[in-house]
Amino acid sequence: MINSQTNSLSAQDIGQTTLPGFHNPVFDATAVFRTVLDAMSRPGAIIKIPLTCESPNKLNSSAASILLALADMDTTVWLSPETECSDVADYLRFHTGCTLKKNTSHCDFAVINGLEDSDLVMNLPIGSTEYPDRSATLIITVDHFNAEQKAVLSGPGIKTTSNLSPSPLNPKFWGWMKENRNTFPCGVDVIFASPTHICALPRSSEMDI
Amino acid sequence: MSQSTTASSYNYAYLDEQTKRMIRRALLKAVAIPGYQVPFAGREMPMPYGWGTGGVQVTATVIGPSDTLKVIDQGSDDTTNAVSIRQFFEKTANIDTTEKTKDATVIQTRHRIPEETLTDGQILVYQVPIPEPLRFLEPRETETRKMHALEEYGLMHVKLYEDISRHGHIATTYAYPVKVNDRYVMDPSPTPKFDNPKMDNCAALQLFGAGREKRIYAIPPYTKVQSLDFEDHPFEIQSWDEDCALCGSKDSFLDEVILDDKGNRMFVCSDSDYCQSRRDDSISPPVEHTLAQAAQMQSVNSEASK
């Protein structure tokens, strides 16, 4: 919103944060993107994010760096009730210029905590059969990838099979991910983000739980 | 950025950061939907369409300072297109370049896949002129979109069948259509069909950029890529009666080189790095010998014509 008096954006619109973004915006964004590309092309592989971000409490460093690398004024972001707070909103608006959405149906990126209910992301855009790319990417924040419950993945990017074991994860997500796979080529691509590592589940992966 | 000394007025790797983010988002979708063409806002590049603007944009988006880049044009490292693109990235991205396939982390290619088997962690970037395999069969984008959505690829099989009825075999020799992960029919860019089997279950990530048509698509590593064919007319690759005249290779893709106007010609590997490394390892007769033979043949021919 442009202030008609001063003809400039107010601090409230662009967000205010004392937390820094990338130390080196160009090379850090490239490095993080390459990690995400690597993860997306090798589903189930657990890959270290090569840097750390000072991020707000409710958004871990990996999830923050993915959004700093990929979100900008052309994209919209939805934050789940658990991750949504003024710290996170300001941080993202200040560093990326993205628009934050109140509902899931029109967002490019969505962020949710692994413990939350998967029903919250039921209405994420999955694209159409003619344009399956018009879909959302869901970032699920977790603590680690050593869960007892494992899903065995196969499909593009996987030589034989690979394991997916994010933790902690609301059990309802497994059902949601299975359903998500059934809509291929439409669907949501998922990136699990622990504070230091990421692991991707693109819509193309077959999943055996 | 300051890393680049020769072209400091440009952002690192030429493209601005917002463009890179847009292409990066498209690339991630492309990888998640193997073989599907993702539209992207292709930028004008400082080279004409048809010279690899799509591939250059993908490469510029992907590379970082720790990468080593190799660029090939029809398999060769030293043709105009390859040299100029390599220099472009040396200048704008201050990047290490190589001619060795095994040393490269990112390989940009026009119309060939290197003979040497690609490995985990490598990225192969293709320059694509016409990304839509159905385009010459159906000119309307709205219709081809629908055909992909409905997996309606009968028309492509009819085209291959017409080849057989006219020529007795499938006469398509390059841009031979493939089916990726049993779902999308994809144009492998105008690589010779000789290279199609290398795409199947390839360890490297394959990214395709079409600049003029503004499409990006991808094949993740270890993905099934099947050349379309019929049970009674199975897919076959080209073969030659000759071996490479320089390195003696019996199983690489050969280019025909005309030596004179007397009908003399020689066949050499199209992959210049592969050919050179084989000669360095001297598995085969040295170059001078073969060239001398060619010269001898030439003189015999000219004697005969007198």
PDB file of C-alpha atoms in Angstrom, chain A residues 40-42 156-157 204, chain B residues 30-32 34-35 180 199 202 204-206 218-223:
ATOM      1  CA  MET A  40      14.018 -32.551  -5.616  1.00  0.00           C
ATOM      2  CA  SER A  41      15.867 -34.652  -8.194  1.00  0.00           C
ATOM      3  CA  ARG A  42      16.782 -37.307  -5.583  1.00  0.00           C
ATOM      4  CA  PRO A 156      12.144 -40.803 -10.959  1.00  0.00           C
ATOM      5  CA  GLY A 157      15.365 -39.716  -9.278  1.00  0.00           C
ATOM      6  CA  SER A 204       6.310 -38.063  -8.981  1.00  0.00           C
TER       7      SER A 204
ATOM      8  CA  ALA B  30      10.074 -29.414 -14.204  1.00  0.00           C
ATOM      9  CA  VAL B  31      12.038 -31.888 -12.091  1.00  0.00           C
ATOM     10  CA  ALA B  32       8.914 -32.794 -10.092  1.00  0.00           C
ATOM     11  CA  PRO B  34       9.448 -35.344 -15.509  1.00  0.00           C
ATOM     12  CA  GLY B  35       8.998 -34.593 -19.214  1.00  0.00           C
ATOM     13  CA  VAL B 180       9.437 -40.158 -19.863  1.00  0.00           C
ATOM     14  CA  MET B 199      18.929 -40.653 -21.499  1.00  0.00           C
ATOM     15  CA  CYS B 202      21.022 -41.660 -16.659  1.00  0.00           C
ATOM     16  CA  ALA B 204      23.016 -37.123 -14.238  1.00  0.00           C
ATOM     17  CA  LEU B 205      20.212 -34.578 -13.964  1.00  0.00           C
ATOM     18  CA  GLN B 206      19.040 -33.484 -17.434  1.00  0.00           C
ATOM     19  CA  ALA B 218      13.668 -31.963 -17.107  1.00  0.00           C
ATOM     20  CA  ILE B 219      14.513 -35.602 -16.552  1.00  0.00           C
ATOM     21  CA  PRO B 220      15.636 -36.414 -12.993  1.00  0.00           C
ATOM     22  CA  PRO B 221      18.452 -38.945 -12.557  1.00  0.00           C
ATOM     23  CA  TYR B 222      17.542 -42.645 -12.847  1.00  0.00           C
ATOM     24  CA  THR B 223      14.327 -42.025 -14.747  1.00  0.00           C
TER      25      THR B 223
END
